[in-house]
């Protein structure tokens, strides 16, 4: 059974940093692209970042470029999101998702339960 | 960026009804379109990828169609567990973008 378990969320002050983790199990982690998606309170889904299977290619939404870093450790079956210079508008539930190959791209197929990040003074 | 627009934003339906949700892309995305279901306080669940392919374990009452800019998600016979918010998402090009969601409520 595919399992994705996020951790690392919490309350942080504006300008602060936080590192989210996603522990994966039940599938060959190194064979899948991985994604972070967030959802602000009462709002819709927003894609944040994607990292390819070997970690060689990474993509970000403009609003987090230069502040967030997606990474992975295939030996530890883990995905990470380093979040720096946090702003109030980064407050959201952050989901990690596995992305399967679909044509030349990837489609999310399994999701974690999410971890809540609150940026507030 | 590619804008995804869903219609309607919300709908009321009864158990047993056939429901169709539309998603329109601001430019052609071939079939690089996914659909997700989200219930209150829960993580999204993947329903469809490639515009029309069911994810593993998703019941056949869900179906998707379309290509290019116009797509639909159809629920053939609405059941109580189907009342939720549905999102479309394009993965044709970065940044991946979601529609604003369609809330399916009980009539």
JSON list of C-alpha atoms in Angstrom, two decimals:
[
{"chain": "A", "resi": 1, "resn": "UNK", "atom": "CA", "xyz": [0.00, 0.00, 0.00]},
{"chain": "A", "resi": 2, "resn": "UNK", "atom": "CA", "xyz": [1.29, 3.42, -0.97]},
{"chain": "A", "resi": 3, "resn": "UNK", "atom": "CA", "xyz": [1.82, 5.65, 2.06]},
{"chain": "A", "resi": 4, "resn": "UNK", "atom": "CA", "xyz": [2.94, 9.26, 2.16]},
{"chain": "A", "resi": 5, "resn": "UNK", "atom": "CA", "xyz": [3.32, 10.86, 5.58]},
{"chain": "A", "resi": 6, "resn": "UNK", "atom": "CA", "xyz": [4.14, 14.55, 5.87]},
{"chain": "A", "resi": 7, "resn": "UNK", "atom": "CA", "xyz": [5.69, 16.15, 8.93]},
{"chain": "A", "resi": 8, "resn": "UNK", "atom": "CA", "xyz": [7.42, 19.34, 9.98]},
{"chain": "A", "resi": 9, "resn": "UNK", "atom": "CA", "xyz": [4.54, 21.80, 9.86]},
{"chain": "A", "resi": 10, "resn": "UNK", "atom": "CA", "xyz": [3.86, 24.29, 12.61]},
{"chain": "A", "resi": 11, "resn": "UNK", "atom": "CA", "xyz": [3.72, 27.93, 13.61]},
{"chain": "A", "resi": 12, "resn": "UNK", "atom": "CA", "xyz": [6.53, 30.15, 12.35]},
{"chain": "A", "resi": 13, "resn": "UNK", "atom": "CA", "xyz": [7.06, 33.89, 12.35]},
{"chain": "A", "resi": 14, "resn": "UNK", "atom": "CA", "xyz": [7.17, 35.89, 9.11]},
{"chain": "A", "resi": 15, "resn": "UNK", "atom": "CA", "xyz": [10.66, 35.72, 7.66]},
{"chain": "A", "resi": 16, "resn": "UNK", "atom": "CA", "xyz": [11.33, 32.41, 9.36]},
{"chain": "A", "resi": 17, "resn": "UNK", "atom": "CA", "xyz": [12.14, 29.00, 7.94]},
{"chain": "A", "resi": 18, "resn": "UNK", "atom": "CA", "xyz": [10.63, 25.54, 8.12]},
{"chain": "A", "resi": 19, "resn": "UNK", "atom": "CA", "xyz": [11.52, 22.20, 6.59]},
{"chain": "A", "resi": 20, "resn": "UNK", "atom": "CA", "xyz": [8.76, 19.82, 5.62]},
{"chain": "A", "resi": 21, "resn": "UNK", "atom": "CA", "xyz": [9.37, 16.12, 5.16]},
{"chain": "A", "resi": 22, "resn": "UNK", "atom": "CA", "xyz": [7.38, 13.41, 3.42]},
{"chain": "A", "resi": 23, "resn": "UNK", "atom": "CA", "xyz": [8.16, 9.79, 4.24]},
{"chain": "A", "resi": 24, "resn": "UNK", "atom": "CA", "xyz": [7.20, 7.42, 1.45]},
{"chain": "A", "resi": 25, "resn": "UNK", "atom": "CA", "xyz": [6.60, 3.68, 1.61]},
{"chain": "A", "resi": 26, "resn": "UNK", "atom": "CA", "xyz": [4.90, 0.91, -0.32]},
{"chain": "A", "resi": 27, "resn": "UNK", "atom": "CA", "xyz": [6.39, 1.71, -3.72]},
{"chain": "A", "resi": 28, "resn": "UNK", "atom": "CA", "xyz": [9.80, 2.18, -5.42]},
{"chain": "A", "resi": 29, "resn": "UNK", "atom": "CA", "xyz": [10.32, 5.80, -4.42]},
{"chain": "A", "resi": 30, "resn": "UNK", "atom": "CA", "xyz": [13.22, 6.44, -6.80]},
{"chain": "A", "resi": 31, "resn": "UNK", "atom": "CA", "xyz": [10.99, 5.54, -9.78]},
{"chain": "A", "resi": 32, "resn": "UNK", "atom": "CA", "xyz": [8.49, 8.35, -9.24]},
{"chain": "A", "resi": 33, "resn": "UNK", "atom": "CA", "xyz": [8.43, 12.09, -9.58]},
{"chain": "A", "resi": 34, "resn": "UNK", "atom": "CA", "xyz": [7.18, 13.84, -6.44]},
{"chain": "A", "resi": 35, "resn": "UNK", "atom": "CA", "xyz": [5.17, 17.01, -5.90]},
{"chain": "A", "resi": 36, "resn": "UNK", "atom": "CA", "xyz": [4.18, 19.48, -3.21]},
{"chain": "A", "resi": 37, "resn": "UNK", "atom": "CA", "xyz": [0.72, 21.04, -3.39]},
{"chain": "A", "resi": 38, "resn": "UNK", "atom": "CA", "xyz": [-0.70, 23.48, -0.85]},
{"chain": "A", "resi": 39, "resn": "UNK", "atom": "CA", "xyz": [-4.13, 24.69, 0.18]},
{"chain": "A", "resi": 40, "resn": "UNK", "atom": "CA", "xyz": [-4.66, 27.94, 2.05]},
{"chain": "A", "resi": 41, "resn": "UNK", "atom": "CA", "xyz": [-7.51, 27.91, 4.60]},
{"chain": "A", "resi": 42, "resn": "UNK", "atom": "CA", "xyz": [-10.83, 27.85, 2.78]},
{"chain": "A", "resi": 43, "resn": "UNK", "atom": "CA", "xyz": [-9.16, 28.09, -0.63]},
{"chain": "A", "resi": 44, "resn": "UNK", "atom": "CA", "xyz": [-8.43, 25.81, -3.57]},
{"chain": "A", "resi": 45, "resn": "UNK", "atom": "CA", "xyz": [-5.41, 23.72, -4.43]},
{"chain": "A", "resi": 46, "resn": "UNK", "atom": "CA", "xyz": [-2.14, 25.32, -5.57]},
{"chain": "A", "resi": 47, "resn": "UNK", "atom": "CA", "xyz": [0.78, 23.41, -7.05]},
{"chain": "A", "resi": 48, "resn": "UNK", "atom": "CA", "xyz": [4.04, 24.42, -5.36]},
{"chain": "A", "resi": 49, "resn": "UNK", "atom": "CA", "xyz": [6.92, 22.34, -6.71]},
{"chain": "A", "resi": 50, "resn": "UNK", "atom": "CA", "xyz": [7.87, 19.17, -8.50]},
{"chain": "A", "resi": 51, "resn": "UNK", "atom": "CA", "xyz": [11.06, 17.10, -8.55]},
{"chain": "A", "resi": 52, "resn": "UNK", "atom": "CA", "xyz": [11.89, 14.38, -11.03]},
{"chain": "A", "resi": 53, "resn": "UNK", "atom": "CA", "xyz": [12.85, 10.84, -10.12]},
{"chain": "A", "resi": 54, "resn": "UNK", "atom": "CA", "xyz": [16.60, 11.39, -9.77]},
{"chain": "A", "resi": 55, "resn": "UNK", "atom": "CA", "xyz": [16.27, 14.89, -8.34]},
{"chain": "A", "resi": 56, "resn": "UNK", "atom": "CA", "xyz": [17.97, 16.36, -11.38]},
{"chain": "A", "resi": 57, "resn": "UNK", "atom": "CA", "xyz": [15.10, 18.60, -12.44]},
{"chain": "A", "resi": 58, "resn": "UNK", "atom": "CA", "xyz": [13.03, 20.80, -10.17]},
{"chain": "A", "resi": 59, "resn": "UNK", "atom": "CA", "xyz": [10.18, 23.18, -10.92]},
{"chain": "A", "resi": 60, "resn": "UNK", "atom": "CA", "xyz": [8.47, 25.82, -8.78]},
{"chain": "A", "resi": 61, "resn": "UNK", "atom": "CA", "xyz": [5.49, 28.14, -8.86]},
{"chain": "A", "resi": 62, "resn": "UNK", "atom": "CA", "xyz": [6.71, 31.73, -9.25]},
{"chain": "A", "resi": 63, "resn": "UNK", "atom": "CA", "xyz": [5.51, 32.81, -5.81]},
{"chain": "A", "resi": 64, "resn": "UNK", "atom": "CA", "xyz": [8.01, 30.50, -4.05]},
{"chain": "A", "resi": 65, "resn": "UNK", "atom": "CA", "xyz": [10.97, 30.66, -6.43]},
{"chain": "A", "resi": 66, "resn": "UNK", "atom": "CA", "xyz": [14.11, 31.72, -4.59]},
{"chain": "A", "resi": 67, "resn": "UNK", "atom": "CA", "xyz": [12.51, 30.98, -1.20]},
{"chain": "A", "resi": 68, "resn": "UNK", "atom": "CA", "xyz": [11.56, 27.28, -1.30]},
{"chain": "A", "resi": 69, "resn": "UNK", "atom": "CA", "xyz": [13.74, 24.33, -2.23]},
{"chain": "A", "resi": 70, "resn": "UNK", "atom": "CA", "xyz": [12.39, 20.90, -3.08]},
{"chain": "A", "resi": 71, "resn": "UNK", "atom": "CA", "xyz": [14.73, 17.96, -2.62]},
{"chain": "A", "resi": 72, "resn": "UNK", "atom": "CA", "xyz": [14.67, 14.23, -2.15]},
{"chain": "A", "resi": 73, "resn": "UNK", "atom": "CA", "xyz": [16.77, 11.45, -0.65]},
{"chain": "A", "resi": 74, "resn": "UNK", "atom": "CA", "xyz": [16.06, 8.28, -2.57]},
{"chain": "A", "resi": 75, "resn": "UNK", "atom": "CA", "xyz": [18.11, 6.21, -0.12]},
{"chain": "A", "resi": 76, "resn": "UNK", "atom": "CA", "xyz": [15.79, 7.34, 2.68]},
{"chain": "A", "resi": 77, "resn": "UNK", "atom": "CA", "xyz": [12.56, 7.30, 0.60]},
{"chain": "A", "resi": 78, "resn": "UNK", "atom": "CA", "xyz": [11.98, 10.88, 1.61]},
{"chain": "A", "resi": 79, "resn": "UNK", "atom": "CA", "xyz": [10.87, 14.13, 0.02]},
{"chain": "A", "resi": 80, "resn": "UNK", "atom": "CA", "xyz": [11.58, 17.54, 1.50]},
{"chain": "A", "resi": 81, "resn": "UNK", "atom": "CA", "xyz": [10.51, 21.15, 1.15]},
{"chain": "A", "resi": 82, "resn": "UNK", "atom": "CA", "xyz": [12.82, 23.75, 2.66]},
{"chain": "A", "resi": 83, "resn": "UNK", "atom": "CA", "xyz": [10.80, 26.92, 3.12]},
{"chain": "A", "resi": 84, "resn": "UNK", "atom": "CA", "xyz": [12.68, 30.18, 3.78]},
{"chain": "A", "resi": 85, "resn": "UNK", "atom": "CA", "xyz": [11.62, 33.81, 4.09]},
{"chain": "A", "resi": 86, "resn": "UNK", "atom": "CA", "xyz": [8.12, 32.68, 4.94]},
{"chain": "A", "resi": 87, "resn": "UNK", "atom": "CA", "xyz": [5.21, 35.05, 4.44]},
{"chain": "A", "resi": 88, "resn": "UNK", "atom": "CA", "xyz": [1.69, 35.14, 5.80]},
{"chain": "A", "resi": 89, "resn": "UNK", "atom": "CA", "xyz": [0.42, 34.05, 2.38]},
{"chain": "A", "resi": 90, "resn": "UNK", "atom": "CA", "xyz": [2.37, 30.80, 2.69]},
{"chain": "A", "resi": 91, "resn": "UNK", "atom": "CA", "xyz": [-0.04, 29.71, 5.43]},
{"chain": "A", "resi": 92, "resn": "UNK", "atom": "CA", "xyz": [-1.61, 26.50, 4.16]},
{"chain": "A", "resi": 93, "resn": "UNK", "atom": "CA", "xyz": [-1.88, 22.77, 4.45]},
{"chain": "A", "resi": 94, "resn": "UNK", "atom": "CA", "xyz": [1.00, 21.30, 2.46]},
{"chain": "A", "resi": 95, "resn": "UNK", "atom": "CA", "xyz": [0.44, 17.95, 0.74]},
{"chain": "A", "resi": 96, "resn": "UNK", "atom": "CA", "xyz": [3.06, 15.74, -0.81]},
{"chain": "A", "resi": 97, "resn": "UNK", "atom": "CA", "xyz": [1.91, 13.68, -3.74]},
{"chain": "A", "resi": 98, "resn": "UNK", "atom": "CA", "xyz": [3.38, 10.95, -5.88]},
{"chain": "A", "resi": 99, "resn": "UNK", "atom": "CA", "xyz": [3.29, 11.65, -9.60]},
{"chain": "A", "resi": 100, "resn": "UNK", "atom": "CA", "xyz": [3.10, 8.84, -12.13]},
{"chain": "A", "resi": 101, "resn": "UNK", "atom": "CA", "xyz": [4.29, 9.07, -15.71]},
{"chain": "A", "resi": 102, "resn": "UNK", "atom": "CA", "xyz": [1.59, 10.35, -18.06]},
{"chain": "A", "resi": 103, "resn": "UNK", "atom": "CA", "xyz": [2.81, 10.95, -21.59]},
{"chain": "A", "resi": 104, "resn": "UNK", "atom": "CA", "xyz": [5.84, 13.20, -21.39]},
{"chain": "A", "resi": 105, "resn": "UNK", "atom": "CA", "xyz": [4.70, 14.60, -18.05]},
{"chain": "A", "resi": 106, "resn": "UNK", "atom": "CA", "xyz": [3.47, 13.38, -14.66]},
{"chain": "A", "resi": 107, "resn": "UNK", "atom": "CA", "xyz": [0.06, 13.12, -13.00]},
{"chain": "A", "resi": 108, "resn": "UNK", "atom": "CA", "xyz": [-0.46, 13.01, -9.24]},
{"chain": "A", "resi": 109, "resn": "UNK", "atom": "CA", "xyz": [-1.94, 9.71, -8.12]},
{"chain": "A", "resi": 110, "resn": "UNK", "atom": "CA", "xyz": [-1.40, 9.34, -4.37]},
{"chain": "A", "resi": 111, "resn": "UNK", "atom": "CA", "xyz": [-1.50, 11.98, -1.68]},
{"chain": "A", "resi": 112, "resn": "UNK", "atom": "CA", "xyz": [-0.37, 12.33, 1.91]},
{"chain": "A", "resi": 113, "resn": "UNK", "atom": "CA", "xyz": [-2.65, 13.61, 4.66]},
{"chain": "A", "resi": 114, "resn": "UNK", "atom": "CA", "xyz": [-1.02, 17.04, 4.72]},
{"chain": "A", "resi": 115, "resn": "UNK", "atom": "CA", "xyz": [0.82, 19.15, 7.28]},
{"chain": "A", "resi": 116, "resn": "UNK", "atom": "CA", "xyz": [-0.32, 22.60, 8.38]},
{"chain": "A", "resi": 117, "resn": "UNK", "atom": "CA", "xyz": [2.03, 25.57, 8.17]},
{"chain": "A", "resi": 118, "resn": "UNK", "atom": "CA", "xyz": [0.96, 28.80, 9.87]},
{"chain": "A", "resi": 119, "resn": "UNK", "atom": "CA", "xyz": [3.02, 31.93, 9.30]},
{"chain": "A", "resi": 120, "resn": "UNK", "atom": "CA", "xyz": [2.10, 34.50, 11.91]},
{"chain": "A", "resi": 121, "resn": "UNK", "atom": "CA", "xyz": [3.65, 36.76, 14.51]},
{"chain": "B", "resi": 1, "resn": "UNK", "atom": "CA", "xyz": [0.57, 30.45, -17.17]},
{"chain": "B", "resi": 2, "resn": "UNK", "atom": "CA", "xyz": [-2.34, 28.29, -18.28]},
{"chain": "B", "resi": 3, "resn": "UNK", "atom": "CA", "xyz": [-5.61, 29.27, -16.60]},
{"chain": "B", "resi": 4, "resn": "UNK", "atom": "CA", "xyz": [-8.10, 26.52, -15.77]},
{"chain": "B", "resi": 5, "resn": "UNK", "atom": "CA", "xyz": [-11.75, 27.54, -15.40]},
{"chain": "B", "resi": 6, "resn": "UNK", "atom": "CA", "xyz": [-14.36, 25.18, -14.02]},
{"chain": "B", "resi": 7, "resn": "UNK", "atom": "CA", "xyz": [-18.11, 25.50, -14.35]},
{"chain": "B", "resi": 8, "resn": "UNK", "atom": "CA", "xyz": [-20.29, 25.59, -12.49]},
{"chain": "B", "resi": 9, "resn": "UNK", "atom": "CA", "xyz": [-18.61, 26.72, -9.26]},
{"chain": "B", "resi": 10, "resn": "UNK", "atom": "CA", "xyz": [-21.24, 24.79, -7.34]},
{"chain": "B", "resi": 11, "resn": "UNK", "atom": "CA", "xyz": [-24.23, 22.63, -8.06]},
{"chain": "B", "resi": 12, "resn": "UNK", "atom": "CA", "xyz": [-26.99, 20.95, -6.14]},
{"chain": "B", "resi": 13, "resn": "UNK", "atom": "CA", "xyz": [-28.02, 17.45, -7.13]},
{"chain": "B", "resi": 14, "resn": "UNK", "atom": "CA", "xyz": [-29.90, 14.46, -5.80]},
{"chain": "B", "resi": 15, "resn": "UNK", "atom": "CA", "xyz": [-28.78, 10.92, -5.18]},
{"chain": "B", "resi": 16, "resn": "UNK", "atom": "CA", "xyz": [-29.00, 9.05, -8.47]},
{"chain": "B", "resi": 17, "resn": "UNK", "atom": "CA", "xyz": [-28.53, 12.12, -10.65]},
{"chain": "B", "resi": 18, "resn": "UNK", "atom": "CA", "xyz": [-26.05, 12.25, -13.51]},
{"chain": "B", "resi": 19, "resn": "UNK", "atom": "CA", "xyz": [-23.68, 15.15, -12.95]},
{"chain": "B", "resi": 20, "resn": "UNK", "atom": "CA", "xyz": [-21.31, 16.84, -15.39]},
{"chain": "B", "resi": 21, "resn": "UNK", "atom": "CA", "xyz": [-18.58, 19.34, -14.51]},
{"chain": "B", "resi": 22, "resn": "UNK", "atom": "CA", "xyz": [-16.75, 21.31, -17.18]},
{"chain": "B", "resi": 23, "resn": "UNK", "atom": "CA", "xyz": [-13.14, 22.47, -17.18]},
{"chain": "B", "resi": 24, "resn": "UNK", "atom": "CA", "xyz": [-11.71, 24.84, -19.78]},
{"chain": "B", "resi": 25, "resn": "UNK", "atom": "CA", "xyz": [-8.02, 25.59, -20.35]},
{"chain": "B", "resi": 26, "resn": "UNK", "atom": "CA", "xyz": [-6.85, 29.00, -21.55]},
{"chain": "B", "resi": 27, "resn": "UNK", "atom": "CA", "xyz": [-4.76, 27.26, -24.21]},
{"chain": "B", "resi": 28, "resn": "UNK", "atom": "CA", "xyz": [-4.53, 23.78, -25.66]},
{"chain": "B", "resi": 29, "resn": "UNK", "atom": "CA", "xyz": [-3.21, 21.15, -23.25]},
{"chain": "B", "resi": 30, "resn": "UNK", "atom": "CA", "xyz": [-3.77, 18.01, -25.35]},
{"chain": "B", "resi": 31, "resn": "UNK", "atom": "CA", "xyz": [-4.97, 15.42, -22.82]},
{"chain": "B", "resi": 32, "resn": "UNK", "atom": "CA", "xyz": [-2.70, 16.45, -19.93]},
{"chain": "B", "resi": 33, "resn": "UNK", "atom": "CA", "xyz": [-5.62, 16.89, -17.58]},
{"chain": "B", "resi": 34, "resn": "UNK", "atom": "CA", "xyz": [-6.36, 15.35, -14.19]},
{"chain": "B", "resi": 35, "resn": "UNK", "atom": "CA", "xyz": [-9.41, 15.38, -11.92]},
{"chain": "B", "resi": 36, "resn": "UNK", "atom": "CA", "xyz": [-9.40, 15.23, -8.11]},
{"chain": "B", "resi": 37, "resn": "UNK", "atom": "CA", "xyz": [-12.05, 14.86, -5.44]},
{"chain": "B", "resi": 38, "resn": "UNK", "atom": "CA", "xyz": [-11.72, 16.47, -2.03]},
{"chain": "B", "resi": 39, "resn": "UNK", "atom": "CA", "xyz": [-13.98, 16.04, 0.99]},
{"chain": "B", "resi": 40, "resn": "UNK", "atom": "CA", "xyz": [-13.96, 18.47, 3.93]},
{"chain": "B", "resi": 41, "resn": "UNK", "atom": "CA", "xyz": [-10.86, 18.14, 6.09]},
{"chain": "B", "resi": 42, "resn": "UNK", "atom": "CA", "xyz": [-9.42, 15.42, 3.87]},
{"chain": "B", "resi": 43, "resn": "UNK", "atom": "CA", "xyz": [-6.58, 15.18, 1.38]},
{"chain": "B", "resi": 44, "resn": "UNK", "atom": "CA", "xyz": [-7.45, 15.25, -2.31]},
{"chain": "B", "resi": 45, "resn": "UNK", "atom": "CA", "xyz": [-8.09, 11.94, -4.02]},
{"chain": "B", "resi": 46, "resn": "UNK", "atom": "CA", "xyz": [-6.97, 11.37, -7.59]},
{"chain": "B", "resi": 47, "resn": "UNK", "atom": "CA", "xyz": [-9.75, 10.27, -9.93]},
{"chain": "B", "resi": 48, "resn": "UNK", "atom": "CA", "xyz": [-8.62, 10.64, -13.53]},
{"chain": "B", "resi": 49, "resn": "UNK", "atom": "CA", "xyz": [-5.44, 11.34, -15.46]},
{"chain": "B", "resi": 50, "resn": "UNK", "atom": "CA", "xyz": [-4.82, 11.76, -19.17]},
{"chain": "B", "resi": 51, "resn": "UNK", "atom": "CA", "xyz": [-8.28, 13.36, -19.39]},
{"chain": "B", "resi": 52, "resn": "UNK", "atom": "CA", "xyz": [-10.08, 10.01, -19.47]},
{"chain": "B", "resi": 53, "resn": "UNK", "atom": "CA", "xyz": [-8.07, 7.29, -17.70]},
{"chain": "B", "resi": 54, "resn": "UNK", "atom": "CA", "xyz": [-9.32, 6.18, -14.29]},
{"chain": "B", "resi": 55, "resn": "UNK", "atom": "CA", "xyz": [-6.81, 5.99, -11.48]},
{"chain": "B", "resi": 56, "resn": "UNK", "atom": "CA", "xyz": [-6.52, 2.58, -9.88]},
{"chain": "B", "resi": 57, "resn": "UNK", "atom": "CA", "xyz": [-9.42, 1.78, -7.57]},
{"chain": "B", "resi": 58, "resn": "UNK", "atom": "CA", "xyz": [-11.69, 4.58, -8.80]},
{"chain": "B", "resi": 59, "resn": "UNK", "atom": "CA", "xyz": [-15.20, 3.33, -9.58]},
{"chain": "B", "resi": 60, "resn": "UNK", "atom": "CA", "xyz": [-16.42, 3.35, -13.17]},
{"chain": "B", "resi": 61, "resn": "UNK", "atom": "CA", "xyz": [-19.25, 5.76, -12.34]},
{"chain": "B", "resi": 62, "resn": "UNK", "atom": "CA", "xyz": [-16.60, 8.46, -12.83]},
{"chain": "B", "resi": 63, "resn": "UNK", "atom": "CA", "xyz": [-15.61, 9.25, -16.39]},
{"chain": "B", "resi": 64, "resn": "UNK", "atom": "CA", "xyz": [-13.66, 11.97, -18.09]},
{"chain": "B", "resi": 65, "resn": "UNK", "atom": "CA", "xyz": [-13.52, 13.23, -21.63]},
{"chain": "B", "resi": 66, "resn": "UNK", "atom": "CA", "xyz": [-12.09, 16.00, -23.75]},
{"chain": "B", "resi": 67, "resn": "UNK", "atom": "CA", "xyz": [-8.91, 17.15, -25.40]},
{"chain": "B", "resi": 68, "resn": "UNK", "atom": "CA", "xyz": [-7.35, 20.47, -26.27]},
{"chain": "B", "resi": 69, "resn": "UNK", "atom": "CA", "xyz": [-9.13, 23.12, -24.21]},
{"chain": "B", "resi": 70, "resn": "UNK", "atom": "CA", "xyz": [-12.46, 21.62, -23.14]},
{"chain": "B", "resi": 71, "resn": "UNK", "atom": "CA", "xyz": [-12.92, 18.76, -20.69]},
{"chain": "B", "resi": 72, "resn": "UNK", "atom": "CA", "xyz": [-15.68, 17.18, -18.67]},
{"chain": "B", "resi": 73, "resn": "UNK", "atom": "CA", "xyz": [-15.99, 15.02, -15.59]},
{"chain": "B", "resi": 74, "resn": "UNK", "atom": "CA", "xyz": [-19.18, 12.99, -15.36]},
{"chain": "B", "resi": 75, "resn": "UNK", "atom": "CA", "xyz": [-20.56, 11.10, -12.39]},
{"chain": "B", "resi": 76, "resn": "UNK", "atom": "CA", "xyz": [-23.10, 8.68, -13.79]},
{"chain": "B", "resi": 77, "resn": "UNK", "atom": "CA", "xyz": [-25.23, 8.14, -10.67]},
{"chain": "B", "resi": 78, "resn": "UNK", "atom": "CA", "xyz": [-24.49, 10.39, -7.73]},
{"chain": "B", "resi": 79, "resn": "UNK", "atom": "CA", "xyz": [-24.16, 8.65, -4.38]},
{"chain": "B", "resi": 80, "resn": "UNK", "atom": "CA", "xyz": [-23.95, 10.17, -0.89]},
{"chain": "B", "resi": 81, "resn": "UNK", "atom": "CA", "xyz": [-20.19, 9.62, -0.77]},
{"chain": "B", "resi": 82, "resn": "UNK", "atom": "CA", "xyz": [-19.73, 11.69, -3.96]},
{"chain": "B", "resi": 83, "resn": "UNK", "atom": "CA", "xyz": [-20.72, 14.99, -2.39]},
{"chain": "B", "resi": 84, "resn": "UNK", "atom": "CA", "xyz": [-17.41, 16.85, -2.38]},
{"chain": "B", "resi": 85, "resn": "UNK", "atom": "CA", "xyz": [-15.37, 19.47, -4.20]},
{"chain": "B", "resi": 86, "resn": "UNK", "atom": "CA", "xyz": [-13.91, 18.48, -7.56]},
{"chain": "B", "resi": 87, "resn": "UNK", "atom": "CA", "xyz": [-10.81, 20.07, -9.10]},
{"chain": "B", "resi": 88, "resn": "UNK", "atom": "CA", "xyz": [-9.30, 19.81, -12.55]},
{"chain": "B", "resi": 89, "resn": "UNK", "atom": "CA", "xyz": [-5.57, 20.35, -13.07]},
{"chain": "B", "resi": 90, "resn": "UNK", "atom": "CA", "xyz": [-3.36, 20.69, -16.13]},
{"chain": "B", "resi": 91, "resn": "UNK", "atom": "CA", "xyz": [0.10, 19.16, -16.19]},
{"chain": "B", "resi": 92, "resn": "UNK", "atom": "CA", "xyz": [0.88, 20.08, -19.80]},
{"chain": "B", "resi": 93, "resn": "UNK", "atom": "CA", "xyz": [3.36, 22.75, -18.79]},
{"chain": "B", "resi": 94, "resn": "UNK", "atom": "CA", "xyz": [4.82, 24.34, -15.67]},
{"chain": "B", "resi": 95, "resn": "UNK", "atom": "CA", "xyz": [3.50, 25.88, -13.55]},
{"chain": "B", "resi": 96, "resn": "UNK", "atom": "CA", "xyz": [0.87, 23.18, -13.13]},
{"chain": "B", "resi": 97, "resn": "UNK", "atom": "CA", "xyz": [-2.45, 24.89, -12.45]},
{"chain": "B", "resi": 98, "resn": "UNK", "atom": "CA", "xyz": [-5.74, 23.88, -10.89]},
{"chain": "B", "resi": 99, "resn": "UNK", "atom": "CA", "xyz": [-9.27, 24.99, -11.57]},
{"chain": "B", "resi": 100, "resn": "UNK", "atom": "CA", "xyz": [-11.03, 26.86, -8.77]},
{"chain": "B", "resi": 101, "resn": "UNK", "atom": "CA", "xyz": [-13.12, 23.83, -7.83]},
{"chain": "B", "resi": 102, "resn": "UNK", "atom": "CA", "xyz": [-16.74, 22.75, -8.20]},
{"chain": "B", "resi": 103, "resn": "UNK", "atom": "CA", "xyz": [-18.68, 22.01, -5.04]},
{"chain": "B", "resi": 104, "resn": "UNK", "atom": "CA", "xyz": [-21.27, 19.26, -5.45]},
{"chain": "B", "resi": 105, "resn": "UNK", "atom": "CA", "xyz": [-23.94, 19.59, -2.77]},
{"chain": "B", "resi": 106, "resn": "UNK", "atom": "CA", "xyz": [-26.99, 17.61, -1.79]},
{"chain": "B", "resi": 107, "resn": "UNK", "atom": "CA", "xyz": [-30.24, 19.02, -3.13]}
]
